Coordinates of C-alpha atoms in Angstrom, one line a residue:
Chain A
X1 CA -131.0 23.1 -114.4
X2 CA -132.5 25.8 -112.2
X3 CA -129.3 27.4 -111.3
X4 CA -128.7 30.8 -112.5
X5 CA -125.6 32.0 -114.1
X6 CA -124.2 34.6 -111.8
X7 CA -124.7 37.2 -113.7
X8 CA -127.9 36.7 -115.5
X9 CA -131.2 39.3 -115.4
X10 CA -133.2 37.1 -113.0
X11 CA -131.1 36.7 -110.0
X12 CA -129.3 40.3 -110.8
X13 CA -133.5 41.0 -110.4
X14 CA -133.7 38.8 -107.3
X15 CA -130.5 40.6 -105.6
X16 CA -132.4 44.0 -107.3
X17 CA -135.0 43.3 -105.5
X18 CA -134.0 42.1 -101.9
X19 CA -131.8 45.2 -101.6
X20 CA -134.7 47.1 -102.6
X21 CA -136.9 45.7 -99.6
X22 CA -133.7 46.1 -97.6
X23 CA -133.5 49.3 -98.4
X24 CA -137.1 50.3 -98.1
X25 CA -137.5 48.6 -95.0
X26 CA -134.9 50.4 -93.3
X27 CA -136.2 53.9 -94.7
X28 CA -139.1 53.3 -93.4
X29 CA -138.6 51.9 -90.1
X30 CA -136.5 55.0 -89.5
X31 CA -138.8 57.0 -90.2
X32 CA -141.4 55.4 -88.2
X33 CA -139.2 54.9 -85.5
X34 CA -138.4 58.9 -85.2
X35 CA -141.5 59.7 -85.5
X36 CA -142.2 57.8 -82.8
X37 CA -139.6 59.0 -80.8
X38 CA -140.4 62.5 -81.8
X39 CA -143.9 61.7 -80.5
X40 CA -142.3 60.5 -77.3
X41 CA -140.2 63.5 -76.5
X42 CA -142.7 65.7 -76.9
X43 CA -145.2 63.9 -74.5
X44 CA -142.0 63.9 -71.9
X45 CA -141.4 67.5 -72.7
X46 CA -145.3 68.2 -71.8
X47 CA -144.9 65.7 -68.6
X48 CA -141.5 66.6 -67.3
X49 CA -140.6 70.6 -68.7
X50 CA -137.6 70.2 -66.4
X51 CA -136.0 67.6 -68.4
X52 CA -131.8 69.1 -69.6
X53 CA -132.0 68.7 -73.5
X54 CA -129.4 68.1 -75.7
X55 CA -125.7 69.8 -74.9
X56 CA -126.5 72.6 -78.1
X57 CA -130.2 73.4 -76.9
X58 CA -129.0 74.4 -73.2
X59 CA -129.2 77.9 -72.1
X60 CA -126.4 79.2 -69.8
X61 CA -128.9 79.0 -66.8
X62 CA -129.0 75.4 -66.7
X63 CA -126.0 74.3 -67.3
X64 CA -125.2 74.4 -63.5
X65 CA -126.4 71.9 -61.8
X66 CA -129.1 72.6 -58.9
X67 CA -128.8 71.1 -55.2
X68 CA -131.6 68.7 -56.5
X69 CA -129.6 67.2 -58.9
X70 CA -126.6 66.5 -56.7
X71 CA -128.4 65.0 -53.8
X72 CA -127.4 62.9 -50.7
X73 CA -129.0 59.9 -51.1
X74 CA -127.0 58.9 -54.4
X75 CA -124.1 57.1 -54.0
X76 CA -120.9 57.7 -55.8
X77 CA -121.8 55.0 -58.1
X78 CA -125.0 56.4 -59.5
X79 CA -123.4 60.1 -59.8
X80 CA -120.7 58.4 -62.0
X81 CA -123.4 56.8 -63.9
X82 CA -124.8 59.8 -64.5
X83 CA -121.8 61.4 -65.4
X84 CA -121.0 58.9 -68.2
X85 CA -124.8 59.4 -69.3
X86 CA -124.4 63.2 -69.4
X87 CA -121.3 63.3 -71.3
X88 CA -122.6 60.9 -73.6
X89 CA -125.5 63.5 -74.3
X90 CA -122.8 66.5 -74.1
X91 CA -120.7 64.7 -76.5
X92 CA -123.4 64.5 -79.2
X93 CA -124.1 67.5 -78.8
X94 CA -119.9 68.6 -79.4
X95 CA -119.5 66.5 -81.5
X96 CA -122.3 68.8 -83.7
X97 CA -120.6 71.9 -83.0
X98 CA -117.0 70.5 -84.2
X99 CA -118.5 69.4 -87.2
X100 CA -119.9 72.2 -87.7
X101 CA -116.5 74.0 -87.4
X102 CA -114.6 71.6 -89.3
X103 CA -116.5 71.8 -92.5
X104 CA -116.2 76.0 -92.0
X105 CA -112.3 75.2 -91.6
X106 CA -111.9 72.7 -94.5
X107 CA -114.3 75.8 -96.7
X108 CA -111.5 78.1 -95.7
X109 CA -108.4 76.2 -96.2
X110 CA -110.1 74.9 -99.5
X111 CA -110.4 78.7 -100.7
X112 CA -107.1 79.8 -99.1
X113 CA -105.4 76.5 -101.0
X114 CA -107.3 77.6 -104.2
X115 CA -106.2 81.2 -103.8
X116 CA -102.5 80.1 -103.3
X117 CA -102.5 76.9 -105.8
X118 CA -104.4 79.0 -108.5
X119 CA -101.1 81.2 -110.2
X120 CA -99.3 77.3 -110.2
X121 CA -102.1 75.4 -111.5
X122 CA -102.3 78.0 -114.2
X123 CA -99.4 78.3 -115.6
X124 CA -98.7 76.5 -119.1
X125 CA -96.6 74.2 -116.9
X126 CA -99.4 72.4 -115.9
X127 CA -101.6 72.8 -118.9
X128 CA -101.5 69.0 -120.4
X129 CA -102.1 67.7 -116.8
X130 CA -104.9 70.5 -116.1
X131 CA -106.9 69.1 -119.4
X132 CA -106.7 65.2 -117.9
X133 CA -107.2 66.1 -114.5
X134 CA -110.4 68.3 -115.6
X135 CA -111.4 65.1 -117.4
X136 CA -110.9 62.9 -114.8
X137 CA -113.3 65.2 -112.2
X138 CA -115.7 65.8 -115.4
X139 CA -116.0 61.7 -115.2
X140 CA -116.3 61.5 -111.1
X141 CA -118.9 64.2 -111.3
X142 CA -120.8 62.4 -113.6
X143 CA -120.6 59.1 -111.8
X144 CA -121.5 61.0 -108.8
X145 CA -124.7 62.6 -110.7
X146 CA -125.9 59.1 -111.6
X147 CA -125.4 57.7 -108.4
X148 CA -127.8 60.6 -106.9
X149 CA -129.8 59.7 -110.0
X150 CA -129.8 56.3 -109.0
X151 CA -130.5 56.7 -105.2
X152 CA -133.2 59.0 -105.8
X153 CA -135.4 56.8 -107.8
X154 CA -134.2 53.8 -105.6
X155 CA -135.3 55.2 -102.5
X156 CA -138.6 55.6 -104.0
X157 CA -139.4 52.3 -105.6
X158 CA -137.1 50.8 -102.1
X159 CA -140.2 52.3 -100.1
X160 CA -143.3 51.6 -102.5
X161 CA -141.9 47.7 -102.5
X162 CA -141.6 48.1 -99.0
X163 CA -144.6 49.1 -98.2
X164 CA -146.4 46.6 -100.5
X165 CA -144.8 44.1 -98.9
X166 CA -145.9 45.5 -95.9
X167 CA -149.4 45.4 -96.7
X168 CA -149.6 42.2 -98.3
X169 CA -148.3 40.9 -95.1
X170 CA -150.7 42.5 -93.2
X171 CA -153.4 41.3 -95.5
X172 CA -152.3 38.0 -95.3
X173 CA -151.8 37.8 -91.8
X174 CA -155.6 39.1 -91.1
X175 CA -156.6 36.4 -93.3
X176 CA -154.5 34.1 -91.6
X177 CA -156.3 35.0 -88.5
X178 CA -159.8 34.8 -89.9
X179 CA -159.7 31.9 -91.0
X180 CA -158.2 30.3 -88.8
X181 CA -161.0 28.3 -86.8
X182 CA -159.4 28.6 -83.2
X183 CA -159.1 32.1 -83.4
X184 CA -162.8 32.4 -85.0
X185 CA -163.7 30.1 -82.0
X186 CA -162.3 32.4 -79.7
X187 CA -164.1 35.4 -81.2
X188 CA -167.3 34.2 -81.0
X189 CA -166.8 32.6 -78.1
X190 CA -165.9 35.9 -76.3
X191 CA -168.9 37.8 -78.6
X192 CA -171.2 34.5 -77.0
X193 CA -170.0 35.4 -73.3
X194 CA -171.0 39.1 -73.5
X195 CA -174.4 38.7 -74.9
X196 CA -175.1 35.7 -72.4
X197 CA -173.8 38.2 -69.9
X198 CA -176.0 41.1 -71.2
X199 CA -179.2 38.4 -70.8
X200 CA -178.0 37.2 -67.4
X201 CA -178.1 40.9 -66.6
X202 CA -181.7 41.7 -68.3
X203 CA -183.3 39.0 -66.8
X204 CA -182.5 39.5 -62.9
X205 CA -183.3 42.5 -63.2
X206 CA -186.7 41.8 -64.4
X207 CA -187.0 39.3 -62.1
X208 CA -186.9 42.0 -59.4
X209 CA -189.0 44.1 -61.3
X210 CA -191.3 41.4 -61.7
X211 CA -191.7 41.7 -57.9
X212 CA -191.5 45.7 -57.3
X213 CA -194.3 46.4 -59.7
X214 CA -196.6 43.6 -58.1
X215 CA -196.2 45.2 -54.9
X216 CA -196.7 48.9 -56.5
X217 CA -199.8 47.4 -58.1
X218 CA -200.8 45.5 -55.5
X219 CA -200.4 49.0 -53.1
X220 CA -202.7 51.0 -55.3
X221 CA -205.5 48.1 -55.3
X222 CA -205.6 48.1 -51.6
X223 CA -204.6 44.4 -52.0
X224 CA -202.1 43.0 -49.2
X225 CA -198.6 42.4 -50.2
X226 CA -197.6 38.9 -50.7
X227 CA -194.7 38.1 -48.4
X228 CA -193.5 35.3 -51.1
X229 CA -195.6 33.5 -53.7
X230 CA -197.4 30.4 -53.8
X231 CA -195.7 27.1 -53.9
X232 CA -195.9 25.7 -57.4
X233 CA -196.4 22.1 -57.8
X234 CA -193.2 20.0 -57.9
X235 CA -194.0 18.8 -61.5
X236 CA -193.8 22.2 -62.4
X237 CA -190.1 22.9 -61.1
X238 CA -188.8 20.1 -62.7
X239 CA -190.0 20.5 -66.0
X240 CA -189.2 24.4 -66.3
X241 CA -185.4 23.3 -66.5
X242 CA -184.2 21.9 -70.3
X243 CA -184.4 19.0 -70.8
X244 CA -181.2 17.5 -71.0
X245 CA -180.3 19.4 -67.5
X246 CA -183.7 16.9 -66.5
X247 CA -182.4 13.5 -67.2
X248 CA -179.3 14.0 -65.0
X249 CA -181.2 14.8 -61.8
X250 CA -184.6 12.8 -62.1
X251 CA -184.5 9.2 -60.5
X252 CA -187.7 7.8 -62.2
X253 CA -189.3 4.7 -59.8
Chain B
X1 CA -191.9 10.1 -58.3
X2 CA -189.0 12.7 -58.4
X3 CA -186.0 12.6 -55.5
X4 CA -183.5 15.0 -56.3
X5 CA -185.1 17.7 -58.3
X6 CA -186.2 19.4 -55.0
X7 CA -182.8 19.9 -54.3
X8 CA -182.5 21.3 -57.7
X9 CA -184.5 24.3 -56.9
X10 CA -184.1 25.0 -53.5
X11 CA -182.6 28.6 -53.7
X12 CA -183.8 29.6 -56.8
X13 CA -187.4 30.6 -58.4
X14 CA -187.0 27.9 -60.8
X15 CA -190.6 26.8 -61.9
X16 CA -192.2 29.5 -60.0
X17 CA -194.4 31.6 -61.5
X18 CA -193.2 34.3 -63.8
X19 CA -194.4 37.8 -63.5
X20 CA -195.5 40.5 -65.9
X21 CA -192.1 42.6 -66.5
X22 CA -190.8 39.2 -67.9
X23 CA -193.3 38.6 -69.4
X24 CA -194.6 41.8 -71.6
X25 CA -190.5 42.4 -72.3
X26 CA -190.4 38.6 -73.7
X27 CA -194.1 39.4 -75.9
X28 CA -191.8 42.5 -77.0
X29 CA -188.8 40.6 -78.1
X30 CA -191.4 38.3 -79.9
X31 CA -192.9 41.3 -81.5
X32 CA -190.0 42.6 -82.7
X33 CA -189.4 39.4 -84.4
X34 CA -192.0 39.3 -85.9
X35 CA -191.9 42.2 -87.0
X36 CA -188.6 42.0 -88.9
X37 CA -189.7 38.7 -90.4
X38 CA -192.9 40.2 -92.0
X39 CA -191.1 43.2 -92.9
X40 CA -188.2 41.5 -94.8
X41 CA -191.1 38.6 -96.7
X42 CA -193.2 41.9 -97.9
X43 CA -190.4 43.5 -99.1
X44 CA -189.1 39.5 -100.7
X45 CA -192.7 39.5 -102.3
X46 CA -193.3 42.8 -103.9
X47 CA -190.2 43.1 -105.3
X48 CA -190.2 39.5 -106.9
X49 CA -194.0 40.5 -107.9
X50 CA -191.6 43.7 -109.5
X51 CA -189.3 41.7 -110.5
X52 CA -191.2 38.9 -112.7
X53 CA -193.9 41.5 -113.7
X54 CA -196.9 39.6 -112.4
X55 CA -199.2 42.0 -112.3
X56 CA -199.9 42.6 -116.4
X57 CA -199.5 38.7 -116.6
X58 CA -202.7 38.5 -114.4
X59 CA -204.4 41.6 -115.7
X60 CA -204.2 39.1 -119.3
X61 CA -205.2 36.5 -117.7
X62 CA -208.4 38.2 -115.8
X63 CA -209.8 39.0 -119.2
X64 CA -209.8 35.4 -120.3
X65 CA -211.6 33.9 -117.0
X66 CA -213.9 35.6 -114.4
X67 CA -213.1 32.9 -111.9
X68 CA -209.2 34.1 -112.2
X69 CA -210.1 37.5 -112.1
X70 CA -212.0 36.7 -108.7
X71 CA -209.2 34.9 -107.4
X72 CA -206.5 38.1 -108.7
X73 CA -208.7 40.1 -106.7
X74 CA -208.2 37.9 -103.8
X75 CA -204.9 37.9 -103.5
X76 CA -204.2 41.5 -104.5
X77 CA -206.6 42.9 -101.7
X78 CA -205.6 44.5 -98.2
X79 CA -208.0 42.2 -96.2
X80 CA -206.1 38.9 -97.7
X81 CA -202.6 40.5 -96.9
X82 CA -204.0 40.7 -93.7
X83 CA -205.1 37.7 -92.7
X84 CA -202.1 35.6 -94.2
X85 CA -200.4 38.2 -91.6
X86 CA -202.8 36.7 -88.7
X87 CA -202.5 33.5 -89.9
X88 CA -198.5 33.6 -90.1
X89 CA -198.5 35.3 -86.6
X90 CA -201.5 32.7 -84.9
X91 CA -198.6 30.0 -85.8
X92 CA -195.3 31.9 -85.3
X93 CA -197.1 31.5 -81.5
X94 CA -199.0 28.0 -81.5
X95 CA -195.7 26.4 -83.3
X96 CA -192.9 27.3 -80.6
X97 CA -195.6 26.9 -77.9
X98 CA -196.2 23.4 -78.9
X99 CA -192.6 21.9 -79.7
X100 CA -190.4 23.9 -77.7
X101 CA -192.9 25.5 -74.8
X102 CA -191.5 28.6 -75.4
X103 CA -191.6 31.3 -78.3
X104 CA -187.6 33.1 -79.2
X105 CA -188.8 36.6 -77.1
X106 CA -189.7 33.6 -73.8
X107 CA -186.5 31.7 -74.5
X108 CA -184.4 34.9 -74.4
X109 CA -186.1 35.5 -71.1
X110 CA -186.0 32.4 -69.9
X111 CA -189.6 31.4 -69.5
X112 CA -191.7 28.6 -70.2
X113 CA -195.2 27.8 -71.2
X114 CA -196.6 24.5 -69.5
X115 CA -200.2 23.0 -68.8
X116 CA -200.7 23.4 -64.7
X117 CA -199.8 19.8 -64.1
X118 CA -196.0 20.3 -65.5
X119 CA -196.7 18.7 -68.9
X120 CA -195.7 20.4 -72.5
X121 CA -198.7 22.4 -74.2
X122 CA -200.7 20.5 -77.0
X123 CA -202.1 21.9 -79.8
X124 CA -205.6 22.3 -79.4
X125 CA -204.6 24.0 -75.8
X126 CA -202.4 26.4 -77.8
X127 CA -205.2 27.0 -79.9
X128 CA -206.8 28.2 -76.7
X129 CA -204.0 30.0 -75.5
X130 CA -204.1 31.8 -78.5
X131 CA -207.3 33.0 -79.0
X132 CA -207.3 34.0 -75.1
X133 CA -205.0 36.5 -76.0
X134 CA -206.9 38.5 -77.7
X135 CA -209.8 38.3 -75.2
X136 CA -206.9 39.8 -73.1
X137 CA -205.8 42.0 -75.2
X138 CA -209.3 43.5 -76.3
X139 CA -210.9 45.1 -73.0
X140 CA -208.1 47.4 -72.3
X141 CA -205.5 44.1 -71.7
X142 CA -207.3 43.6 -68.2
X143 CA -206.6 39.9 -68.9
X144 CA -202.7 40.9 -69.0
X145 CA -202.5 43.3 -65.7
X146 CA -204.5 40.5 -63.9
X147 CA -200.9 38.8 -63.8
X148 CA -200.3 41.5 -61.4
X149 CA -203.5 40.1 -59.0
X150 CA -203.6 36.5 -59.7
X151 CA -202.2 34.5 -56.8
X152 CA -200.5 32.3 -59.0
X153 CA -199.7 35.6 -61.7
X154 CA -202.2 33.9 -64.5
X155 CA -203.4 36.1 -67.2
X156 CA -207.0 35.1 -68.5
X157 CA -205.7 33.3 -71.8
X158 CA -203.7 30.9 -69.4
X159 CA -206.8 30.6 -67.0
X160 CA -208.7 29.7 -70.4
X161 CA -206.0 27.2 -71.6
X162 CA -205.0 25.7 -68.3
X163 CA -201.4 26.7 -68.4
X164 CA -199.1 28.7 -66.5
X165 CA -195.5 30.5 -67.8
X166 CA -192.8 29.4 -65.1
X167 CA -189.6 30.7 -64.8
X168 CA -186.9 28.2 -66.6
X169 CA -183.7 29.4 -65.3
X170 CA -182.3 30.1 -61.6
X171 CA -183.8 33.3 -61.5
X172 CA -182.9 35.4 -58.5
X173 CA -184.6 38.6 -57.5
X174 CA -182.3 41.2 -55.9
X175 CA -183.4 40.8 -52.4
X176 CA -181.9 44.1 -51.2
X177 CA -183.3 46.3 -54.3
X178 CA -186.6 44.6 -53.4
X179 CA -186.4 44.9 -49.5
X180 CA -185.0 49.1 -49.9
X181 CA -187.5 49.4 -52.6
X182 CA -190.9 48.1 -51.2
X183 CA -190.3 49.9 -48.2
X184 CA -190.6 52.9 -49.4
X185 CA -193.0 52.2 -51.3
X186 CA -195.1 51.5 -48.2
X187 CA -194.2 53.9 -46.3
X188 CA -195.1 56.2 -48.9
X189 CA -198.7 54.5 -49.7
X190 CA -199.2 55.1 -45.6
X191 CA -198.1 59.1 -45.9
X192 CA -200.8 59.3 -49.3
X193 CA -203.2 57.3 -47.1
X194 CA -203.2 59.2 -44.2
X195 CA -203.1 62.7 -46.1
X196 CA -206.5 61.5 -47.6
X197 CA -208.0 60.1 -44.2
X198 CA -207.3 63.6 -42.7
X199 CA -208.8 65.3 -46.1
X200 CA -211.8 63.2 -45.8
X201 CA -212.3 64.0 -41.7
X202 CA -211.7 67.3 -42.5
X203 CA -214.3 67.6 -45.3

């Protein structure tokens, strides 16, 4: 009960379905993470012009190291360093180019092979083999033609899952977070402190211009300016504060 | 009677005597308020008037009775409007000034209404208050800029109702804003002074 044969339609969905993700997820990770790094460059292009690029994108100019680059105050160490990390870079960027001429070899030696093979693979000699072997490609290229097929659509429902599952664990992890009452307690606690702060702030100040436009009215009445204002009675101070900041510091007879 | 409250406001203008900037900004605050709250329960009552069609349910019932048609003209007209307005306002007021000795706007501000001896304000004395506001208000809200002249910064409705608005936080003025500030303020009183003296020899 509960276990799945192994090859029944609900776990071959389950497996469908993780690979999918898998698949997705990595798609899109890669592509987020070069566009990123696309991003990246190009900010350290605009910053640092100066900067070698790959082995293929160097001109002959600066391929020759300057004096600045070879300079005193690096140790043998750090030049071999940077050795190791420049042929690392020059090797991509060979490793490119021999590709490159590889696959215009093997497009040669494939037509040259053809050329000579041809009069051989034609002859009546070879004609029962030529019919199965024709076959035989006929049914790889057709296996290779649904694979491509298959990728294709894969790719795209890989990415749409992905990014559903994406979402829903954004969405979920927003709710997570407004819900959640210490995070809602820190919220308001923070949206608390900046209008207390923005009171704090509104009230000195018109305390002080409580003062200054006293003395600016007091200047065109021809009335002397008060130095400091009249006492008020002690009841007075005391009962201004709240009340519960009363009962801690009044000792009653 | 009390030990350690003097210690309490030592540095600070706590209980002293609140001036007008505080003062008018906390009446503004309250008027905004206000405001929204009337705005918001005549748009709640017109539309529910909309809403439940009351109007042709009165206009039947005027025909029946004169004495409900008096009383749907009543209610329907401007002048009732506006004194349920007045009324709701007078207690907005008299209501925080009597259970908490201070309105939202005076809270916010951190002022406090109390009768000259310290105590909290009682009704009939925010009845006072009230109508003093008005006889503030009406010739050219003298009563308000006498804050600005009053030893003791009372406005006419708090001379009226004995009471006094204090300060209920550890206010600080900005002693070097003040001290720059004033200064020049005298010194430029002196120059206007003096031009005017010379003026007036001249003349």
């Amino acid at each position: 009960m509960g276990h799945e044969a192994p090859g029944s339609p609900k776990r071959r969905s389950n497996i469908f379905s993780l690979t999918r993700l898998v698949i997705g997820g990595a798609l899109a990770g890669y592509d987020g993470l070069v566009k990123r790094l696309a991003h990246s460059e190009a900010e350290l292009d605009i910053k640092d012009p100066a900067i070698i690029g790959p082995a293929g994108e160097m001109d002959n100019t600066s391929q020759y190291p300057s004096d600045n680059v070879l300079s005193d105050n690096e140790s043998q160490s750090d030049r071999l360093r940077y050795a190791v990390i420049g042929l690392i870079f020059d090797t991509e960027g060979t490793i490119n180019k021999g590709l490159d001429t590889a696959d215009q070899l093997s497009l040669r030696a494939g037509r040259l092979f053809d050329r000579v093979a041809s009069p051989i693979y034609g002859s009546r000699i070879f004609s029962p083999i030529r019919s199965r072997v024709d076959k035989l490609a006929q049914r790889g290229q057709y296996e290779v033609d649904r694979w491509i097929e298959l990728g294709r659509k894969e790719e795209q429902r890989s990415r749409e899952l992905a990014q559903t599952a994406l979402t829903e664990q954004v969405d979920n992890s927003i709710q997570y977070l407004t819900s959640n009452s210490e995070v809602q307690e820190l919220v308001q606690s923070q949206s608390v402190g900046l209008i207390g702060e923005i009171v704090e702030e509104t009230r000195e100040r018109t305390v002080s211009a409580d003062y200054y436009i006293e003395a600016w009215a007091r200047t065109i009445l021809r009335r002397p300016m008060r130095s400091e204002l009249p006492e008020p009675p002690q009841e007075l101070k005391i009962r201004a504060l709240p009340f519960k900041r009363i009962q801690g510091k009044i000792i009653k007879k | 009677m009390i030990s350690q409250g003097q210690s309490l406001t030592q540095e600070t203008l706590v209980g002293h005597y609140a001036g007008l900037t505080s003062r008018l900004l906390a009446f503004i605050i309250d008027t905004i308020i206000l405001s929204v709250i009337i705005l918001f329960t005549s748009w709640f009552v017109a539309t529910t008037w909309r809403l439940l069609q009351l109007g042709p349910i009165f206009s039947e019932l005027d025909q029946r009775s004169t004495i409900l048609a008096n009383l749907t003209m009543v209610i329907t007209s401007p002048l009732f409007y506006s004194l349920i307005t007045l009324l709701f306002i007078a207690s907005y007021y008299i209501f925080f000034w009597t259970i908490a000795g201070q309105t939202p706007g005076k809270g916010i501000m951190g002022l406090r209404i109390l009768s000259r001896r310290g105590n909290r304000l009682k009704l009939r004395f925010a009845i006072l208050r009230y109508i003093g506001y008005y006889l503030s208000i009406i010739p050219f809200g003298m009563g308000i800029i006498w804050i600005l002249i009053d030893d003791r910064r009372l406005a006419w409705h708090d001379k009226l109702a004995g009471t006094c608005v204090v300060y209920a936080w550890e206010a600080k003025p900005d002693e070097t804003f003040l001290t720059i500030e004033t200064s020049k303020l005298i010194a430029r009183t002196q120059a206007v002074r003096a031009y005017l003296e010379k003026k007036r020899k001249a003349g």
